Amino acid sequence: MVSWILKKILGSKNQRELRRLAPNVRRINEFDEQFKSLSDDALRAKTAAWKEELSKIPDLQDQWKKLDEILPEAFAVVKNAARRLKERQHTFTVCDQPMVWDMVHFDVQLLGGVVLHRGRIAEMATGEGKTLVATLPLYLNALTGRGAHLVTVNDYLARRDAEWMGQLYNFLGLTVGCIEHDQEPDERREQYAMDITYGTNSEFGFDYLRDNGMATTREQQVQRGYHYAIVDEVDSILIDEARTPLIISGPATISTHQYDKWKPLIEQLVRKQNMLCNRVASEAIEKFGQGEVEVGGRLMFKVKLGQPRNKQLLRMMEDPDKRRAVDKAELSFYQDTRKEELFALKEELFFTIDEKSNEADLSEQGRSFLNPDDPNAFVLPDLINEFTEIDLDQTLSPEEKDKKKAERQQHCDAQAERIHNISQLLRAYCLFEKDVQYVIEDNKVVIVDEFTGRKMPGRRWSDGLHQAVEAKEGVQIDRETQTLATITIQNYFRLYQKLAGMTGTAETEAAEFHDIYKLDVNVIPTNRPVRRADNNDRIYKTRREKYNAVIKEIREAHAKTQPVLVGSVSVEASELLSRMLKREKIPHNVLNAKFHMQEAEIVARAGQPGTVTISTNMAGRGTDIKLGPGVTELGGLMVIGTERHEARRIDRQLRGRCARQGDPGASRFYVSFEDDLMRNFGAADRMTRIMERFGLEEGQELEHRWLNKSVETAQKRVEQRNYMIRKRTLDFDDVMNMQREVVYTYRNEVIDSEEPRKLIFEVINEAVPAKVKEYLDVDEPNYTGLVHWVNTTFPLGLTKEKAQFETRTVDENEQFLIEKVKDAYQRKSSHEEPTAVKSLERYIILNAIDRLWQEHLYAMDALREGVYLRSYAQKDPLIEYKTEAYDIFVELMANIKNEVLNNLFRSTSNLQAFENFLATLPQFLMREHAPTAPTASADARMRQPVGAMAGVAAGDGDGEGEVSIDLPVRRSIPKVGRNEPCPCGSGKKYKNCCGRVA
C-alpha cells in the first residue's frame, strides 16, 4: 500500500528517469532554433570540427564525456538537417522505390535518442519512428571515428534503413555502409570502415567468428572493433534468438549416419503406434459410454503418452468430465514414488512422446520391433568393465589387448550411432511438422523461426536432427557437419563497450535485459495518445469453433470495408485460414514464411479499405501499416489474433500493428482449449470448470477480463521456463566464452605479430621444460623416454650417451634442450626463402590452434551433453562442467604447444626452398653408431613425402654444430652404376671409391 501511495505521489522509476532527461529535449530545441540561420555548409562543418576534436582524445572514456557535453548541439544538428530535407521535398530511391523525405524528429523521439545514447533500451510503440530515432545517437557516436553499428533482423531492413537514413547522414558529411549476405570480404571491410554500418545480427556475429576463428592474415579480417551498437527489435534478437548459438560449420571428414537405412522401419513403427492409439482411444470412448470413467481416463492418458495430438483424444479433451478423468489418471500414475505402474503403461506402447521437453523415447516393445533378433541392440556396453577384463586376461599379448579394446570401442560407437539415429528420426516424425517448424524449398528443409515466422535458409538443426527431418521428407540428406567456430548471440553483443536497443515490447523482459546485458528499459511515451481498443479474449472449447468465430468476425468487418490483420502462430494455421476465407469468397493476402519476398509490400497495403491480411508472427516486420482513405471513420485497422503466443511480447507486438500515431484501431484474441499453450501450460482446466458451471453449449464463448489474466498466467509460466533455458545456456557458454577469448586473443596476437619467431621461441621455452619435468621431475626419471620424445619431435639425433641427462639437474637439462632446439631451428630457417619464413611461422602456430580448437569444440559439446547425467549423483552439472572444462582447456593449450613443436621441422615454405636446402648438404651423411643396414624406422623415414621437414639436425651433443638430416635423398646428378668410373675423377670403379662409403 505504501509503495502504491509513493508511486502515485513521486511517479514510477521510469517516469522519474524521463523527468531527469527532459531538460535535454528543451536544450536540443533551443539549439535547433539557432541553427535555422546557418547555411548547409556551416551545418556540415560542425560534423568535421567535432570529428577532428574527438580524434585528438585518445581515451575512450574521455571521448564519451565529450559526447555527453555536445549531445544537445549534435542532436539539434540532426533534427535541423531532417527539417531541411523535408522543406526541400528531397526525393531519393530506397530498394528501387522512389521516396520523398517527410520526417522531422518529435520531442519524444529526441527523448528516445538520449536514452539510446546512454546505453539503455528505449521501448517505443509501433509507428513512433524508431528508425528515425536511431539517427540521433548513431550520428553522435560515429563522431569518435570508432564506428557505430545498427543491428536489424533481416537483410531487407538493413538495406532499406541504410539507404533511407543514409540521406540524412550523407547530408551531414558522414559515410554509411550496409553488410549484406553475399558480400565479398573486401566489400565487407569497406562497409565496416564507414562511420555508420547497418547489418543483421547474424552477419555481424559470423564476421566476428570468421575474423577470429578462420582468418590467417590481418587483410582477411573485416571488422574493426566493437564500440557502439543499437539493436533494433532488441527483444527479438537478444531474447528470442538467444537460445540458438551462431555456428560456422564445415563438412565432417566422415559421414556415419544411417537415417535412410532406419527410415522405413521408423515409418512402420509410427504407423503401428498411430493404429494402436486410435484403437485405445476408441476403447476409451466405449468405456466412457458404459460409465467406466476411471478406466476411460487411464486409457486416454495412455493415448496422451503415445500420441498427444491424436484427433480423438483432442475431441474428448473438450469434455470437462473426460478431461478431469485424464488429469486424475495422470496424477495417480505420478503419485507412485517408484512409478512402476507408469513404466508398465509406457511399455504397452511402442514409444512415448513428451511435447514439453521435445523428446521421444522407445519402449522395450518398440526396440523389439526394430531389432527382434538382437535383444542388446539398444544397450550400450560397459566399456570400463570390458577393458578391465581384457587387461586381466593373461593369455593376451599387449598388441592383442589393444586390438580387442579397439574392437569393443568400435562396437560401442556403432551402438551409440544407431540409438542416436533412431531417436532423432522419432523426434522428426512425432514432434516436427512440415509447414510449422519447417518448409520444403528447392528440395531442401528450411527452418521457420518460431517467433518471427521467417525462413532461415542456411540454418540447420544440430546433432543430426536436420538430417533426420531430411530423411523423413525424402529430400537430399546433406553430410554431417562439424563445428569450426561458435558463439551465442548474448556473448557477441556483450563484446560491445556500449550497447543500446529499441523495440515496441521490452518491459515484460526488463529483468532479463538487466541480468544478462546490464541494460535498463525506459518506456518512451507516444507522440499522440493511443486510441486502440483492446477487447477481451474470446475462449472456445475447440479449434473448429474458434476458427468459425474468427471467419465470422472477418466477414462482418469486410462487409463494411474495415481492413483486418489476422495473426497466426504457424504457416499451417495461416494456410488453413486462407482456405476458409476462399470458401467464403473473401479476397485476402497471405504473409508467411513461404512468401517472404513480398513481405513489405503486403504489410504496407494492410491498412487499405476492405483489405484482409493473414500473417504469421509480426515480430520485427519493420514496416508501418498506414491507414487508407476513409478507414479512420470505420474504426481503423482491426487486429485479430487466432492464438495466444507463448510470449506476451509477441501478442503485444501484434496488437501494436494498429492505432499508430493516434489512429483508431481495435484488437482481439481468439483462444481454444486445443491450443498448444492451453494444453501444455494449464490454463484450460480452470476455464473448463467455468464453462461447465455456466452450462455453455458448443459454439458459445467465454469472455471476461479475469480470463485474460488466466491466459497471461500461463504465458508467464512459459516465459519463466524459457528464461531459465536461456540463462542456463548462457551459464554454460560463459565457460566456453572465457576459453574462446583466450584462444582468439592468442590467435590475433599471432596474426598481428611482426616477429612470429618470438612466439615460436616462447612455445619452445614453455613446452620443452614441461616435457622435461614430465619425464625427469619424478621419483624414477625416465631418461630413455625423454630421448625418444626429443628424437621423434626434433631432428637432434640424440642418444642417451650423447645427451648425458643424468649428469645435469632438471633445470640444466631444460636449458640444454631449449638451446639445441633453437639452434636447430635457426639452421633450418636459414635455408628457407627469407620472404616466406614469417608466413610459414604464422601458419605453423595458426594451423595448430585451428585444428585443435575444432577438436576442443567437439569435446566440449560431448561433455555438455553427458554432464547432465551427473545430476543423478546429486552433483550440480554446471559445477562439474566448469571443473572438467578447465582441465580440458589446460590440456588444449598444452597440446597446441606440442603441435607447434611437432610441425616446426615438418613444414617448409615451398618445394624449391627444400631443394635449395638439400643442395647445400653432402649427398650422403654419416653418423656415429649408424647401423650398417637400414632399419624399419629408416625405411619409414625414406618413405616420407618430400614436404615433411623431418630431419634437419644441429650437432650431436658435442657442441660442434654438425648438420645431418633424416629426409629422402634427392639426386642432383644421374645415378652411377657400381662398376662405372667414379664421378670424383679418381679413375677407380665407383664401388671401390665413393660407393664404398655409401
PDB file of C-alpha atoms in Angstrom, residues 239-445:
ATOM      1  CA  ILE A 239      15.958 -12.889 -26.301  1.00  0.00           C
ATOM      2  CA  ASP A 240      14.108 -14.892 -28.955  1.00  0.00           C
ATOM      3  CA  GLU A 241      17.219 -15.717 -30.992  1.00  0.00           C
ATOM      4  CA  ALA A 242      19.499 -16.070 -27.972  1.00  0.00           C
ATOM      5  CA  ARG A 243      18.604 -19.748 -27.489  1.00  0.00           C
ATOM      6  CA  THR A 244      20.298 -20.633 -30.786  1.00  0.00           C
ATOM      7  CA  PRO A 245      24.081 -20.054 -30.961  1.00  0.00           C
ATOM      8  CA  LEU A 246      25.732 -18.842 -34.155  1.00  0.00           C
ATOM      9  CA  ILE A 247      27.755 -21.736 -35.576  1.00  0.00           C
ATOM     10  CA  ILE A 248      30.099 -21.832 -38.559  1.00  0.00           C
ATOM     11  CA  SER A 249      30.425 -25.448 -39.574  1.00  0.00           C
ATOM     12  CA  GLY A 250      32.188 -27.411 -42.266  1.00  0.00           C
ATOM     13  CA  PRO A 251      31.561 -30.882 -43.651  1.00  0.00           C
ATOM     14  CA  ALA A 252      32.667 -33.686 -41.354  1.00  0.00           C
ATOM     15  CA  THR A 253      35.590 -35.772 -42.570  1.00  0.00           C
ATOM     16  CA  ILE A 254      33.499 -38.941 -42.404  1.00  0.00           C
ATOM     17  CA  SER A 255      29.741 -39.433 -42.537  1.00  0.00           C
ATOM     18  CA  THR A 256      28.360 -42.323 -40.493  1.00  0.00           C
ATOM     19  CA  HIS A 257      24.611 -41.655 -40.395  1.00  0.00           C
ATOM     20  CA  GLN A 258      22.101 -44.426 -41.087  1.00  0.00           C
ATOM     21  CA  TYR A 259      18.918 -42.320 -41.358  1.00  0.00           C
ATOM     22  CA  ASP A 260      17.991 -43.659 -44.790  1.00  0.00           C
ATOM     23  CA  LYS A 261      18.525 -47.237 -43.517  1.00  0.00           C
ATOM     24  CA  TRP A 262      16.244 -46.838 -40.470  1.00  0.00           C
ATOM     25  CA  LYS A 263      13.622 -44.577 -42.095  1.00  0.00           C
ATOM     26  CA  PRO A 264      11.322 -47.391 -43.444  1.00  0.00           C
ATOM     27  CA  LEU A 265      11.271 -49.155 -40.060  1.00  0.00           C
ATOM     28  CA  ILE A 266      10.569 -45.933 -38.156  1.00  0.00           C
ATOM     29  CA  GLU A 267       7.740 -45.137 -40.587  1.00  0.00           C
ATOM     30  CA  GLN A 268       6.233 -48.554 -39.891  1.00  0.00           C
ATOM     31  CA  LEU A 269       6.721 -48.070 -36.150  1.00  0.00           C
ATOM     32  CA  VAL A 270       4.979 -44.652 -36.192  1.00  0.00           C
ATOM     33  CA  ARG A 271       2.130 -46.162 -38.263  1.00  0.00           C
ATOM     34  CA  LYS A 272       1.725 -49.044 -35.781  1.00  0.00           C
ATOM     35  CA  GLN A 273       1.733 -46.597 -32.854  1.00  0.00           C
ATOM     36  CA  ASN A 274      -0.942 -44.448 -34.558  1.00  0.00           C
ATOM     37  CA  MET A 275      -3.128 -47.532 -35.127  1.00  0.00           C
ATOM     38  CA  LEU A 276      -2.603 -48.636 -31.520  1.00  0.00           C
ATOM     39  CA  CYS A 277      -3.508 -45.172 -30.149  1.00  0.00           C
ATOM     40  CA  ASN A 278      -6.621 -44.976 -32.360  1.00  0.00           C
ATOM     41  CA  ARG A 279      -7.699 -48.394 -31.082  1.00  0.00           C
ATOM     42  CA  VAL A 280      -7.102 -47.408 -27.444  1.00  0.00           C
ATOM     43  CA  ALA A 281      -8.966 -44.105 -27.969  1.00  0.00           C
ATOM     44  CA  SER A 282     -11.975 -45.967 -29.409  1.00  0.00           C
ATOM     45  CA  GLU A 283     -11.875 -48.294 -26.410  1.00  0.00           C
ATOM     46  CA  ALA A 284     -11.787 -45.278 -24.083  1.00  0.00           C
ATOM     47  CA  ILE A 285     -14.904 -43.828 -25.781  1.00  0.00           C
ATOM     48  CA  GLU A 286     -16.685 -47.174 -25.204  1.00  0.00           C
ATOM     49  CA  LYS A 287     -15.689 -47.227 -21.531  1.00  0.00           C
ATOM     50  CA  PHE A 288     -16.941 -43.674 -21.018  1.00  0.00           C
ATOM     51  CA  GLY A 289     -20.197 -44.677 -22.729  1.00  0.00           C
ATOM     52  CA  GLN A 290     -20.547 -47.614 -20.284  1.00  0.00           C
ATOM     53  CA  GLY A 291     -19.951 -45.284 -17.314  1.00  0.00           C
ATOM     54  CA  GLU A 292     -16.475 -46.689 -16.506  1.00  0.00           C
ATOM     55  CA  VAL A 293     -14.972 -43.189 -16.200  1.00  0.00           C
ATOM     56  CA  GLU A 294     -11.795 -44.193 -14.324  1.00  0.00           C
ATOM     57  CA  VAL A 295     -10.861 -46.900 -16.877  1.00  0.00           C
ATOM     58  CA  GLY A 296     -11.624 -44.484 -19.730  1.00  0.00           C
ATOM     59  CA  GLY A 297      -9.402 -41.841 -18.124  1.00  0.00           C
ATOM     60  CA  ARG A 298      -6.473 -44.286 -17.841  1.00  0.00           C
ATOM     61  CA  LEU A 299      -6.884 -45.290 -21.493  1.00  0.00           C
ATOM     62  CA  MET A 300      -6.987 -41.643 -22.588  1.00  0.00           C
ATOM     63  CA  PHE A 301      -3.800 -40.956 -20.590  1.00  0.00           C
ATOM     64  CA  LYS A 302      -2.169 -43.839 -22.420  1.00  0.00           C
ATOM     65  CA  VAL A 303      -3.105 -42.198 -25.755  1.00  0.00           C
ATOM     66  CA  LYS A 304      -1.746 -38.882 -24.450  1.00  0.00           C
ATOM     67  CA  LEU A 305       1.624 -40.535 -23.754  1.00  0.00           C
ATOM     68  CA  GLY A 306       1.826 -42.151 -27.178  1.00  0.00           C
ATOM     69  CA  GLN A 307       0.188 -39.560 -29.455  1.00  0.00           C
ATOM     70  CA  PRO A 308      -0.592 -36.240 -27.707  1.00  0.00           C
ATOM     71  CA  ARG A 309      -2.091 -34.731 -30.887  1.00  0.00           C
ATOM     72  CA  ASN A 310      -4.423 -37.662 -31.600  1.00  0.00           C
ATOM     73  CA  LYS A 311      -7.672 -36.231 -33.029  1.00  0.00           C
ATOM     74  CA  GLN A 312      -9.989 -38.462 -30.988  1.00  0.00           C
ATOM     75  CA  LEU A 313      -8.045 -37.533 -27.830  1.00  0.00           C
ATOM     76  CA  LEU A 314      -8.292 -33.783 -28.568  1.00  0.00           C
ATOM     77  CA  ARG A 315     -12.037 -34.120 -29.191  1.00  0.00           C
ATOM     78  CA  MET A 316     -12.530 -35.997 -25.911  1.00  0.00           C
ATOM     79  CA  MET A 317     -10.472 -33.392 -24.027  1.00  0.00           C
ATOM     80  CA  GLU A 318     -13.139 -30.804 -24.920  1.00  0.00           C
ATOM     81  CA  ASP A 319     -15.489 -32.585 -22.475  1.00  0.00           C
ATOM     82  CA  PRO A 320     -14.837 -31.339 -18.899  1.00  0.00           C
ATOM     83  CA  ASP A 321     -15.671 -34.753 -17.317  1.00  0.00           C
ATOM     84  CA  LYS A 322     -13.308 -36.624 -19.613  1.00  0.00           C
ATOM     85  CA  ARG A 323     -10.569 -34.033 -19.162  1.00  0.00           C
ATOM     86  CA  ARG A 324     -10.901 -34.391 -15.395  1.00  0.00           C
ATOM     87  CA  ALA A 325     -10.719 -38.198 -15.702  1.00  0.00           C
ATOM     88  CA  VAL A 326      -7.450 -37.910 -17.662  1.00  0.00           C
ATOM     89  CA  ASP A 327      -5.965 -35.498 -15.106  1.00  0.00           C
ATOM     90  CA  LYS A 328      -6.965 -37.830 -12.275  1.00  0.00           C
ATOM     91  CA  ALA A 329      -5.394 -40.837 -14.049  1.00  0.00           C
ATOM     92  CA  GLU A 330      -2.179 -38.877 -14.695  1.00  0.00           C
ATOM     93  CA  LEU A 331      -1.995 -37.795 -11.057  1.00  0.00           C
ATOM     94  CA  SER A 332      -2.482 -41.366  -9.795  1.00  0.00           C
ATOM     95  CA  PHE A 333       0.361 -42.646 -12.023  1.00  0.00           C
ATOM     96  CA  TYR A 334       2.773 -39.926 -10.915  1.00  0.00           C
ATOM     97  CA  GLN A 335       1.891 -40.188  -7.207  1.00  0.00           C
ATOM     98  CA  ASP A 336       3.542 -43.606  -7.035  1.00  0.00           C
ATOM     99  CA  THR A 337       7.132 -42.822  -5.949  1.00  0.00           C
ATOM    100  CA  ARG A 338       8.516 -45.886  -7.768  1.00  0.00           C
ATOM    101  CA  LYS A 339       6.289 -45.211 -10.794  1.00  0.00           C
ATOM    102  CA  GLU A 340       6.065 -48.934 -11.541  1.00  0.00           C
ATOM    103  CA  GLU A 341       2.553 -48.646 -12.998  1.00  0.00           C
ATOM    104  CA  LEU A 342       3.622 -45.712 -15.183  1.00  0.00           C
ATOM    105  CA  PHE A 343       6.578 -47.651 -16.585  1.00  0.00           C
ATOM    106  CA  ALA A 344       4.336 -50.672 -17.210  1.00  0.00           C
ATOM    107  CA  LEU A 345       1.864 -48.437 -19.079  1.00  0.00           C
ATOM    108  CA  LYS A 346       4.657 -46.952 -21.217  1.00  0.00           C
ATOM    109  CA  GLU A 347       5.831 -50.464 -22.103  1.00  0.00           C
ATOM    110  CA  GLU A 348       2.416 -51.167 -23.670  1.00  0.00           C
ATOM    111  CA  LEU A 349       3.251 -48.501 -26.290  1.00  0.00           C
ATOM    112  CA  PHE A 350       5.992 -48.614 -28.937  1.00  0.00           C
ATOM    113  CA  PHE A 351       7.362 -45.245 -27.795  1.00  0.00           C
ATOM    114  CA  THR A 352       6.325 -42.249 -25.676  1.00  0.00           C
ATOM    115  CA  ILE A 353       6.350 -38.560 -26.601  1.00  0.00           C
ATOM    116  CA  ASP A 354       6.956 -35.607 -24.278  1.00  0.00           C
ATOM    117  CA  GLU A 355       5.864 -32.433 -26.063  1.00  0.00           C
ATOM    118  CA  LYS A 356       7.131 -30.070 -23.389  1.00  0.00           C
ATOM    119  CA  SER A 357      10.724 -31.304 -23.478  1.00  0.00           C
ATOM    120  CA  ASN A 358      10.572 -32.170 -27.209  1.00  0.00           C
ATOM    121  CA  GLU A 359      11.701 -35.761 -26.615  1.00  0.00           C
ATOM    122  CA  ALA A 360      10.628 -39.200 -27.892  1.00  0.00           C
ATOM    123  CA  ASP A 361      11.653 -42.412 -26.095  1.00  0.00           C
ATOM    124  CA  LEU A 362      11.478 -46.020 -27.370  1.00  0.00           C
ATOM    125  CA  SER A 363       9.886 -48.690 -25.175  1.00  0.00           C
ATOM    126  CA  GLU A 364      11.001 -52.339 -24.981  1.00  0.00           C
ATOM    127  CA  GLN A 365       8.206 -53.268 -27.418  1.00  0.00           C
ATOM    128  CA  GLY A 366       9.479 -50.635 -29.886  1.00  0.00           C
ATOM    129  CA  ARG A 367      13.057 -51.846 -29.565  1.00  0.00           C
ATOM    130  CA  SER A 368      11.953 -55.446 -30.220  1.00  0.00           C
ATOM    131  CA  PHE A 369      10.041 -54.339 -33.316  1.00  0.00           C
ATOM    132  CA  LEU A 370      13.088 -52.526 -34.740  1.00  0.00           C
ATOM    133  CA  ASN A 371      15.599 -55.284 -33.961  1.00  0.00           C
ATOM    134  CA  PRO A 372      13.824 -58.543 -32.988  1.00  0.00           C
ATOM    135  CA  ASP A 373      16.926 -60.775 -33.304  1.00  0.00           C
ATOM    136  CA  ASP A 374      19.280 -58.847 -31.036  1.00  0.00           C
ATOM    137  CA  PRO A 375      17.987 -58.052 -27.511  1.00  0.00           C
ATOM    138  CA  ASN A 376      21.129 -55.969 -26.797  1.00  0.00           C
ATOM    139  CA  ALA A 377      20.899 -53.864 -29.980  1.00  0.00           C
ATOM    140  CA  PHE A 378      19.948 -50.757 -27.945  1.00  0.00           C
ATOM    141  CA  VAL A 379      22.152 -51.380 -24.919  1.00  0.00           C
ATOM    142  CA  LEU A 380      25.447 -49.529 -24.697  1.00  0.00           C
ATOM    143  CA  PRO A 381      28.232 -51.855 -23.491  1.00  0.00           C
ATOM    144  CA  ASP A 382      30.020 -51.091 -20.209  1.00  0.00           C
ATOM    145  CA  LEU A 383      33.459 -50.283 -21.665  1.00  0.00           C
ATOM    146  CA  ILE A 384      35.175 -49.846 -18.290  1.00  0.00           C
ATOM    147  CA  ASN A 385      34.289 -53.399 -17.209  1.00  0.00           C
ATOM    148  CA  GLU A 386      35.131 -54.845 -20.615  1.00  0.00           C
ATOM    149  CA  PHE A 387      38.521 -53.072 -20.733  1.00  0.00           C
ATOM    150  CA  THR A 388      39.292 -54.311 -17.194  1.00  0.00           C
ATOM    151  CA  GLU A 389      38.505 -57.902 -18.228  1.00  0.00           C
ATOM    152  CA  ILE A 390      40.773 -57.561 -21.285  1.00  0.00           C
ATOM    153  CA  ASP A 391      43.602 -56.162 -19.127  1.00  0.00           C
ATOM    154  CA  LEU A 392      43.287 -59.049 -16.649  1.00  0.00           C
ATOM    155  CA  ASP A 393      43.354 -61.702 -19.404  1.00  0.00           C
ATOM    156  CA  GLN A 394      46.909 -63.103 -19.104  1.00  0.00           C
ATOM    157  CA  THR A 395      46.631 -65.142 -22.329  1.00  0.00           C
ATOM    158  CA  LEU A 396      46.622 -61.986 -24.496  1.00  0.00           C
ATOM    159  CA  SER A 397      49.723 -60.132 -25.650  1.00  0.00           C
ATOM    160  CA  PRO A 398      49.766 -56.288 -25.333  1.00  0.00           C
ATOM    161  CA  GLU A 399      49.077 -55.964 -29.109  1.00  0.00           C
ATOM    162  CA  GLU A 400      46.088 -58.338 -28.862  1.00  0.00           C
ATOM    163  CA  LYS A 401      44.746 -56.417 -25.865  1.00  0.00           C
ATOM    164  CA  ASP A 402      44.931 -53.131 -27.808  1.00  0.00           C
ATOM    165  CA  LYS A 403      43.213 -54.769 -30.784  1.00  0.00           C
ATOM    166  CA  LYS A 404      40.385 -56.144 -28.621  1.00  0.00           C
ATOM    167  CA  LYS A 405      39.904 -52.768 -26.919  1.00  0.00           C
ATOM    168  CA  ALA A 406      39.704 -51.043 -30.302  1.00  0.00           C
ATOM    169  CA  GLU A 407      37.077 -53.579 -31.456  1.00  0.00           C
ATOM    170  CA  ARG A 408      34.953 -53.037 -28.311  1.00  0.00           C
ATOM    171  CA  GLN A 409      35.239 -49.262 -28.701  1.00  0.00           C
ATOM    172  CA  GLN A 410      34.169 -49.545 -32.352  1.00  0.00           C
ATOM    173  CA  HIS A 411      31.201 -51.730 -31.363  1.00  0.00           C
ATOM    174  CA  CYS A 412      30.165 -49.202 -28.702  1.00  0.00           C
ATOM    175  CA  ASP A 413      30.401 -46.306 -31.197  1.00  0.00           C
ATOM    176  CA  ALA A 414      28.232 -48.212 -33.702  1.00  0.00           C
ATOM    177  CA  GLN A 415      25.626 -48.933 -30.997  1.00  0.00           C
ATOM    178  CA  ALA A 416      25.588 -45.290 -29.883  1.00  0.00           C
ATOM    179  CA  GLU A 417      25.251 -44.088 -33.501  1.00  0.00           C
ATOM    180  CA  ARG A 418      22.295 -46.430 -34.112  1.00  0.00           C
ATOM    181  CA  ILE A 419      20.485 -45.382 -30.922  1.00  0.00           C
ATOM    182  CA  HIS A 420      21.083 -41.716 -31.725  1.00  0.00           C
ATOM    183  CA  ASN A 421      19.858 -42.028 -35.343  1.00  0.00           C
ATOM    184  CA  ILE A 422      16.645 -43.789 -34.287  1.00  0.00           C
ATOM    185  CA  SER A 423      15.973 -41.268 -31.506  1.00  0.00           C
ATOM    186  CA  GLN A 424      16.362 -38.319 -33.902  1.00  0.00           C
ATOM    187  CA  LEU A 425      14.134 -39.966 -36.537  1.00  0.00           C
ATOM    188  CA  LEU A 426      11.416 -40.482 -33.904  1.00  0.00           C
ATOM    189  CA  ARG A 427      11.630 -36.796 -32.968  1.00  0.00           C
ATOM    190  CA  ALA A 428      11.474 -35.830 -36.652  1.00  0.00           C
ATOM    191  CA  TYR A 429       8.310 -37.914 -37.233  1.00  0.00           C
ATOM    192  CA  CYS A 430       6.469 -37.150 -33.991  1.00  0.00           C
ATOM    193  CA  LEU A 431       7.452 -33.628 -32.946  1.00  0.00           C
ATOM    194  CA  PHE A 432       8.438 -31.722 -36.095  1.00  0.00           C
ATOM    195  CA  GLU A 433       5.662 -30.829 -38.512  1.00  0.00           C
ATOM    196  CA  LYS A 434       6.018 -29.615 -42.081  1.00  0.00           C
ATOM    197  CA  ASP A 435       4.778 -26.007 -42.553  1.00  0.00           C
ATOM    198  CA  VAL A 436       5.012 -25.441 -38.794  1.00  0.00           C
ATOM    199  CA  GLN A 437       8.662 -25.854 -37.771  1.00  0.00           C
ATOM    200  CA  TYR A 438       9.995 -26.048 -41.344  1.00  0.00           C
ATOM    201  CA  VAL A 439       9.075 -25.776 -45.028  1.00  0.00           C
ATOM    202  CA  ILE A 440      10.406 -27.639 -48.076  1.00  0.00           C
ATOM    203  CA  GLU A 441      12.023 -25.400 -50.671  1.00  0.00           C
ATOM    204  CA  ASP A 442      14.236 -26.392 -53.650  1.00  0.00           C
ATOM    205  CA  ASN A 443      14.417 -29.962 -52.318  1.00  0.00           C
ATOM    206  CA  LYS A 444      15.806 -28.708 -49.000  1.00  0.00           C
ATOM    207  CA  VAL A 445      14.443 -28.449 -45.464  1.00  0.00           C
TER     208      VAL A 445
END
